[in-house]
């Protein structure tokens, strides 16, 4: 975390453990309260929908859209759509979605020029100048040594792993990092691709799937001492 560029503060609610960074000159006391209010709103919305549709919380496969969507919150529809695109359960997008919605609320409410919201290793990012995003890959010798150079823009940077963390993965990759214009979509694709990586031989085959996917800007897969990359952003070796 670049503490010279950003002032960071935590926002924690039950399973959500966010680390939020904003430019030092733009920090305001009301930001934590706004972030917590948004977290509570999202959690209440999610819990309410799960009570009506319990499969939303447990399905590991894409769920069909409700026949009538007019009364379904846009956040739920976004998660269902991410699951449909990636053929994963809708909860595969939850960390990215929470990060993005909290980030968007703070940007809009406080007119921020930049923000980074980290939620369990998944990032929502709005940056006005170049930024370096380091890939953490557990016990891999490449962990914290590889980083994407991120140009100005708004996007999600999400990582899934089969060797670290508490998230469910059917693969054995040390890290699968996906960058997309949407944080929930990046989150879901990171899960979907990581599920298919069981060894170093799978890296190129899974990356070839990247060519067929719309919306993904870049992808990196690390298994042990091997790494494969695709996409439009430069990957740097840190010294």
mmCIF file of C-alpha atoms in Angstrom, residues 136-229:
data_model
loop_
_atom_site.group_PDB
_atom_site.id
_atom_site.type_symbol
_atom_site.label_atom_id
_atom_site.label_comp_id
_atom_site.label_asym_id
_atom_site.label_seq_id
_atom_site.Cartn_x
_atom_site.Cartn_y
_atom_site.Cartn_z
ATOM 1 C CA UNK A 136 0.572 -11.581 -3.785
ATOM 2 C CA UNK A 137 0.864 -15.320 -4.453
ATOM 3 C CA UNK A 138 1.345 -16.949 -1.062
ATOM 4 C CA UNK A 139 4.434 -19.164 -0.848
ATOM 5 C CA UNK A 140 5.332 -18.862 -4.531
ATOM 6 C CA UNK A 141 8.857 -17.463 -5.045
ATOM 7 C CA UNK A 142 7.221 -14.900 -7.353
ATOM 8 C CA UNK A 143 4.906 -13.599 -4.627
ATOM 9 C CA UNK A 144 5.116 -9.807 -4.210
ATOM 10 C CA UNK A 145 7.776 -9.673 -6.957
ATOM 11 C CA UNK A 146 5.454 -9.203 -9.949
ATOM 12 C CA UNK A 147 3.267 -6.145 -10.481
ATOM 13 C CA UNK A 148 0.977 -4.686 -13.123
ATOM 14 C CA UNK A 149 1.523 -1.089 -14.196
ATOM 15 C CA UNK A 150 -1.984 0.367 -14.152
ATOM 16 C CA UNK A 151 -2.749 3.440 -16.294
ATOM 17 C CA UNK A 152 -5.323 6.056 -15.234
ATOM 18 C CA UNK A 153 -8.899 4.799 -15.175
ATOM 19 C CA UNK A 154 -11.522 2.975 -13.129
ATOM 20 C CA UNK A 155 -11.398 -0.811 -12.831
ATOM 21 C CA UNK A 156 -11.358 -3.895 -10.643
ATOM 22 C CA UNK A 157 -8.231 -5.952 -9.892
ATOM 23 C CA UNK A 158 -9.129 -9.268 -8.267
ATOM 24 C CA UNK A 159 -7.151 -12.359 -7.280
ATOM 25 C CA UNK A 160 -8.201 -15.924 -6.554
ATOM 26 C CA UNK A 161 -5.968 -18.650 -5.122
ATOM 27 C CA UNK A 162 -6.166 -22.357 -4.449
ATOM 28 C CA UNK A 163 -3.241 -22.337 -2.001
ATOM 29 C CA UNK A 164 -3.979 -19.394 0.313
ATOM 30 C CA UNK A 165 -6.887 -17.556 1.860
ATOM 31 C CA UNK A 166 -10.363 -18.731 2.872
ATOM 32 C CA UNK A 167 -12.180 -18.436 -0.447
ATOM 33 C CA UNK A 168 -13.291 -21.658 -2.123
ATOM 34 C CA UNK A 169 -11.263 -22.657 -5.184
ATOM 35 C CA UNK A 170 -11.222 -25.981 -7.018
ATOM 36 C CA UNK A 171 -7.787 -25.265 -8.495
ATOM 37 C CA UNK A 172 -4.244 -25.123 -7.165
ATOM 38 C CA UNK A 173 -2.938 -21.839 -8.553
ATOM 39 C CA UNK A 174 -0.982 -19.660 -6.154
ATOM 40 C CA UNK A 175 -2.630 -16.634 -7.750
ATOM 41 C CA UNK A 176 -4.919 -15.826 -10.656
ATOM 42 C CA UNK A 177 -5.232 -12.067 -11.022
ATOM 43 C CA UNK A 178 -7.826 -10.582 -13.371
ATOM 44 C CA UNK A 179 -8.234 -6.916 -14.323
ATOM 45 C CA UNK A 180 -11.558 -5.722 -15.729
ATOM 46 C CA UNK A 181 -13.612 -2.561 -15.989
ATOM 47 C CA UNK A 182 -15.951 -3.992 -13.345
ATOM 48 C CA UNK A 183 -14.695 -5.202 -9.936
ATOM 49 C CA UNK A 184 -17.453 -7.826 -9.464
ATOM 50 C CA UNK A 185 -16.793 -9.195 -12.960
ATOM 51 C CA UNK A 186 -13.033 -9.320 -12.294
ATOM 52 C CA UNK A 187 -13.776 -11.149 -9.032
ATOM 53 C CA UNK A 188 -15.991 -13.741 -10.712
ATOM 54 C CA UNK A 189 -13.541 -14.328 -13.581
ATOM 55 C CA UNK A 190 -10.632 -14.725 -11.157
ATOM 56 C CA UNK A 191 -12.628 -17.469 -9.420
ATOM 57 C CA UNK A 192 -13.659 -19.132 -12.679
ATOM 58 C CA UNK A 193 -10.153 -19.213 -14.158
ATOM 59 C CA UNK A 194 -8.487 -20.250 -10.896
ATOM 60 C CA UNK A 195 -10.847 -23.227 -10.682
ATOM 61 C CA UNK A 196 -9.279 -24.573 -13.881
ATOM 62 C CA UNK A 197 -5.591 -24.300 -12.911
ATOM 63 C CA UNK A 198 -4.280 -27.458 -11.225
ATOM 64 C CA UNK A 199 -0.630 -27.360 -12.258
ATOM 65 C CA UNK A 200 1.895 -25.383 -14.308
ATOM 66 C CA UNK A 201 0.861 -27.140 -17.524
ATOM 67 C CA UNK A 202 -2.590 -25.591 -17.237
ATOM 68 C CA UNK A 203 -1.330 -21.991 -17.314
ATOM 69 C CA UNK A 204 -1.185 -21.510 -21.086
ATOM 70 C CA UNK A 205 -4.400 -23.433 -21.730
ATOM 71 C CA UNK A 206 -6.356 -21.334 -19.230
ATOM 72 C CA UNK A 207 -4.825 -18.106 -20.524
ATOM 73 C CA UNK A 208 -5.973 -19.058 -24.017
ATOM 74 C CA UNK A 209 -9.531 -18.782 -22.683
ATOM 75 C CA UNK A 210 -8.752 -15.131 -22.061
ATOM 76 C CA UNK A 211 -8.903 -14.479 -25.815
ATOM 77 C CA UNK A 212 -12.567 -15.456 -25.874
ATOM 78 C CA UNK A 213 -13.636 -13.322 -22.921
ATOM 79 C CA UNK A 214 -14.976 -9.822 -23.371
ATOM 80 C CA UNK A 215 -14.393 -7.345 -20.572
ATOM 81 C CA UNK A 216 -11.110 -8.711 -19.220
ATOM 82 C CA UNK A 217 -8.251 -6.264 -19.704
ATOM 83 C CA UNK A 218 -5.426 -8.428 -18.330
ATOM 84 C CA UNK A 219 -4.767 -11.699 -16.541
ATOM 85 C CA UNK A 220 -1.774 -13.230 -14.743
ATOM 86 C CA UNK A 221 -1.500 -16.800 -13.434
ATOM 87 C CA UNK A 222 1.179 -17.905 -10.975
ATOM 88 C CA UNK A 223 1.850 -21.535 -10.072
ATOM 89 C CA UNK A 224 5.043 -22.075 -8.100
ATOM 90 C CA UNK A 225 7.903 -20.443 -9.977
ATOM 91 C CA UNK A 226 5.975 -20.189 -13.256
ATOM 92 C CA UNK A 227 3.893 -17.241 -14.454
ATOM 93 C CA UNK A 228 1.798 -16.596 -17.558
ATOM 94 C CA UNK A 229 0.283 -13.273 -18.615
#
